[in-house]
């Protein structure tokens, strides 16, 4: 008989993350639930990342270094998924941290609810690990029409805040390796087509590190773009078109507006205030319907304050 797989497979893609990855792996080691495997995908690092991964593997067989394809984070995650043996999947970034009870709380929520995924709270931290302000993402998760809400606004924030049933992940097809920006959100939307998400109450389970070199900063690139590939993928998805019909463009318009103003916020937060002001003025003319979205305005203004 084959040996049963672990409760959790944690997939961590890492490229040149020697500054943070050891702390990330330590946060996994400290979990109260110890029935897990960690697939650490070294995606072409040229620093000391691989040495750190190997050191953890030498001490604990649950940590498995994997040579990545060096084709981007989506390909690395898919490679990890192809090797995963766990009942549940957690995609964790190599600079983020888990609450010590994260896996246990995720497992309890998924077992009790029967949901396809469990959304946890996110606590943002800076490059030094200090907590910074941020709204509770769970307040944006409705009990019904979760996919419609996710199309309008990314309430999951980061992959470490969403534990998923392995069957649902595989049924969704995994990550789209052609996408450079918004690949997480596009993937989560396809998972939401399969089943509902439950919300994990209590303390945030993910400490999401926001640094100027991170994905949250890089997503500024398409701020003025006419084409946003992740939105185009959703728009062309036949299951999405069938499910939402004529409402789909309206949802994606709201999402494009949200992406734009998130880019303005990122400029401001990372010290480029003149550029943030310029983009903000342009945004009023590009997206005048933003002015009729009071919740968007409130969230945007509140998000500018990231003090600890």
PDB file of N, CA, C and O in Angstrom, residues 9-36:
ATOM      1  N   UNK A   9       0.583  20.477   1.490  1.00  0.00           N
ATOM      2  CA  UNK A   9       1.750  20.720   0.643  1.00  0.00           C
ATOM      3  C   UNK A   9       1.913  22.230   0.533  1.00  0.00           C
ATOM      4  O   UNK A   9       1.006  22.921   0.067  1.00  0.00           O
ATOM      5  N   UNK A  10       3.056  22.718   0.993  1.00  0.00           N
ATOM      6  CA  UNK A  10       3.361  24.147   0.917  1.00  0.00           C
ATOM      7  C   UNK A  10       4.355  24.346  -0.219  1.00  0.00           C
ATOM      8  O   UNK A  10       5.438  23.759  -0.213  1.00  0.00           O
ATOM      9  N   UNK A  11       3.967  25.143  -1.204  1.00  0.00           N
ATOM     10  CA  UNK A  11       4.792  25.352  -2.394  1.00  0.00           C
ATOM     11  C   UNK A  11       5.376  26.756  -2.331  1.00  0.00           C
ATOM     12  O   UNK A  11       4.638  27.750  -2.294  1.00  0.00           O
ATOM     13  N   UNK A  12       6.705  26.833  -2.313  1.00  0.00           N
ATOM     14  CA  UNK A  12       7.404  28.110  -2.155  1.00  0.00           C
ATOM     15  C   UNK A  12       8.356  28.316  -3.327  1.00  0.00           C
ATOM     16  O   UNK A  12       9.432  27.709  -3.378  1.00  0.00           O
ATOM     17  N   UNK A  13       8.000  29.148  -4.303  1.00  0.00           N
ATOM     18  CA  UNK A  13       8.958  29.495  -5.352  1.00  0.00           C
ATOM     19  C   UNK A  13       9.927  30.538  -4.826  1.00  0.00           C
ATOM     20  O   UNK A  13       9.545  31.440  -4.082  1.00  0.00           O
ATOM     21  N   UNK A  14      11.185  30.424  -5.184  1.00  0.00           N
ATOM     22  CA  UNK A  14      12.189  31.362  -4.668  1.00  0.00           C
ATOM     23  C   UNK A  14      13.246  31.634  -5.724  1.00  0.00           C
ATOM     24  O   UNK A  14      13.836  30.710  -6.268  1.00  0.00           O
ATOM     25  N   UNK A  15      13.474  32.897  -5.981  1.00  0.00           N
ATOM     26  CA  UNK A  15      14.579  33.302  -6.854  1.00  0.00           C
ATOM     27  C   UNK A  15      15.308  34.465  -6.181  1.00  0.00           C
ATOM     28  O   UNK A  15      14.739  35.537  -5.980  1.00  0.00           O
ATOM     29  N   UNK A  16      16.544  34.224  -5.818  1.00  0.00           N
ATOM     30  CA  UNK A  16      17.379  35.248  -5.182  1.00  0.00           C
ATOM     31  C   UNK A  16      16.698  35.854  -3.955  1.00  0.00           C
ATOM     32  O   UNK A  16      16.569  37.073  -3.829  1.00  0.00           O
ATOM     33  N   UNK A  17      16.284  34.980  -3.061  1.00  0.00           N
ATOM     34  CA  UNK A  17      15.566  35.406  -1.862  1.00  0.00           C
ATOM     35  C   UNK A  17      16.336  35.085  -0.581  1.00  0.00           C
ATOM     36  O   UNK A  17      15.744  34.850   0.467  1.00  0.00           O
ATOM     37  N   UNK A  18      17.664  35.089  -0.649  1.00  0.00           N
ATOM     38  CA  UNK A  18      18.452  34.720   0.527  1.00  0.00           C
ATOM     39  C   UNK A  18      18.208  35.641   1.715  1.00  0.00           C
ATOM     40  O   UNK A  18      18.383  35.247   2.867  1.00  0.00           O
ATOM     41  N   UNK A  19      17.773  36.859   1.468  1.00  0.00           N
ATOM     42  CA  UNK A  19      17.543  37.802   2.567  1.00  0.00           C
ATOM     43  C   UNK A  19      16.364  37.381   3.442  1.00  0.00           C
ATOM     44  O   UNK A  19      16.366  37.626   4.644  1.00  0.00           O
ATOM     45  N   UNK A  20      15.359  36.738   2.831  1.00  0.00           N
ATOM     46  CA  UNK A  20      14.116  36.480   3.552  1.00  0.00           C
ATOM     47  C   UNK A  20      13.751  35.007   3.715  1.00  0.00           C
ATOM     48  O   UNK A  20      13.005  34.652   4.616  1.00  0.00           O
ATOM     49  N   UNK A  21      14.219  34.141   2.826  1.00  0.00           N
ATOM     50  CA  UNK A  21      13.648  32.797   2.755  1.00  0.00           C
ATOM     51  C   UNK A  21      13.888  31.981   4.024  1.00  0.00           C
ATOM     52  O   UNK A  21      13.047  31.140   4.392  1.00  0.00           O
ATOM     53  N   UNK A  22      14.982  32.205   4.711  1.00  0.00           N
ATOM     54  CA  UNK A  22      15.223  31.442   5.940  1.00  0.00           C
ATOM     55  C   UNK A  22      14.152  31.734   6.982  1.00  0.00           C
ATOM     56  O   UNK A  22      13.638  30.815   7.632  1.00  0.00           O
ATOM     57  N   UNK A  23      13.786  33.004   7.114  1.00  0.00           N
ATOM     58  CA  UNK A  23      12.734  33.371   8.068  1.00  0.00           C
ATOM     59  C   UNK A  23      11.397  32.775   7.655  1.00  0.00           C
ATOM     60  O   UNK A  23      10.612  32.332   8.494  1.00  0.00           O
ATOM     61  N   UNK A  24      11.152  32.747   6.352  1.00  0.00           N
ATOM     62  CA  UNK A  24       9.911  32.140   5.847  1.00  0.00           C
ATOM     63  C   UNK A  24       9.860  30.661   6.201  1.00  0.00           C
ATOM     64  O   UNK A  24       8.843  30.158   6.695  1.00  0.00           O
ATOM     65  N   UNK A  25      10.939  29.944   5.956  1.00  0.00           N
ATOM     66  CA  UNK A  25      10.973  28.512   6.263  1.00  0.00           C
ATOM     67  C   UNK A  25      10.883  28.264   7.768  1.00  0.00           C
ATOM     68  O   UNK A  25      10.266  27.277   8.203  1.00  0.00           O
ATOM     69  N   UNK A  26      11.473  29.131   8.562  1.00  0.00           N
ATOM     70  CA  UNK A  26      11.364  28.988  10.006  1.00  0.00           C
ATOM     71  C   UNK A  26       9.914  29.127  10.459  1.00  0.00           C
ATOM     72  O   UNK A  26       9.466  28.424  11.374  1.00  0.00           O
ATOM     73  N   UNK A  27       9.156  30.013   9.813  1.00  0.00           N
ATOM     74  CA  UNK A  27       7.750  30.181  10.178  1.00  0.00           C
ATOM     75  C   UNK A  27       6.950  28.914   9.874  1.00  0.00           C
ATOM     76  O   UNK A  27       5.951  28.630  10.540  1.00  0.00           O
ATOM     77  N   UNK A  28       7.388  28.147   8.871  1.00  0.00           N
ATOM     78  CA  UNK A  28       6.751  26.865   8.582  1.00  0.00           C
ATOM     79  C   UNK A  28       7.159  25.837   9.636  1.00  0.00           C
ATOM     80  O   UNK A  28       6.323  25.064  10.127  1.00  0.00           O
ATOM     81  N   UNK A  29       8.422  25.825  10.002  1.00  0.00           N
ATOM     82  CA  UNK A  29       8.896  24.883  11.027  1.00  0.00           C
ATOM     83  C   UNK A  29       8.138  25.035  12.340  1.00  0.00           C
ATOM     84  O   UNK A  29       7.932  24.057  13.067  1.00  0.00           O
ATOM     85  N   UNK A  30       7.722  26.237  12.653  1.00  0.00           N
ATOM     86  CA  UNK A  30       7.091  26.528  13.939  1.00  0.00           C
ATOM     87  C   UNK A  30       5.588  26.277  13.948  1.00  0.00           C
ATOM     88  O   UNK A  30       4.913  26.633  14.925  1.00  0.00           O
ATOM     89  N   UNK A  31       5.055  25.657  12.909  1.00  0.00           N
ATOM     90  CA  UNK A  31       3.624  25.388  12.853  1.00  0.00           C
ATOM     91  C   UNK A  31       3.205  24.384  13.929  1.00  0.00           C
ATOM     92  O   UNK A  31       3.917  23.416  14.208  1.00  0.00           O
ATOM     93  N   UNK A  32       2.036  24.630  14.523  1.00  0.00           N
ATOM     94  CA  UNK A  32       1.507  23.674  15.490  1.00  0.00           C
ATOM     95  C   UNK A  32       1.082  22.382  14.794  1.00  0.00           C
ATOM     96  O   UNK A  32       1.134  21.312  15.402  1.00  0.00           O
ATOM     97  N   UNK A  33       0.642  22.483  13.533  1.00  0.00           N
ATOM     98  CA  UNK A  33       0.372  21.289  12.730  1.00  0.00           C
ATOM     99  C   UNK A  33       1.655  20.923  11.991  1.00  0.00           C
ATOM    100  O   UNK A  33       2.154  21.711  11.186  1.00  0.00           O
ATOM    101  N   UNK A  34       2.152  19.745  12.225  1.00  0.00           N
ATOM    102  CA  UNK A  34       3.436  19.337  11.667  1.00  0.00           C
ATOM    103  C   UNK A  34       3.318  18.358  10.503  1.00  0.00           C
ATOM    104  O   UNK A  34       4.332  17.888   9.979  1.00  0.00           O
ATOM    105  N   UNK A  35       2.087  18.070  10.071  1.00  0.00           N
ATOM    106  CA  UNK A  35       1.872  17.116   8.982  1.00  0.00           C
ATOM    107  C   UNK A  35       1.883  17.863   7.650  1.00  0.00           C
ATOM    108  O   UNK A  35       0.835  18.172   7.080  1.00  0.00           O
ATOM    109  N   UNK A  36       3.082  18.165   7.169  1.00  0.00           N
ATOM    110  CA  UNK A  36       3.206  18.934   5.929  1.00  0.00           C
ATOM    111  C   UNK A  36       4.458  18.524   5.179  1.00  0.00           C
ATOM    112  O   UNK A  36       5.360  17.881   5.714  1.00  0.00           O
TER     113      UNK A  36
END
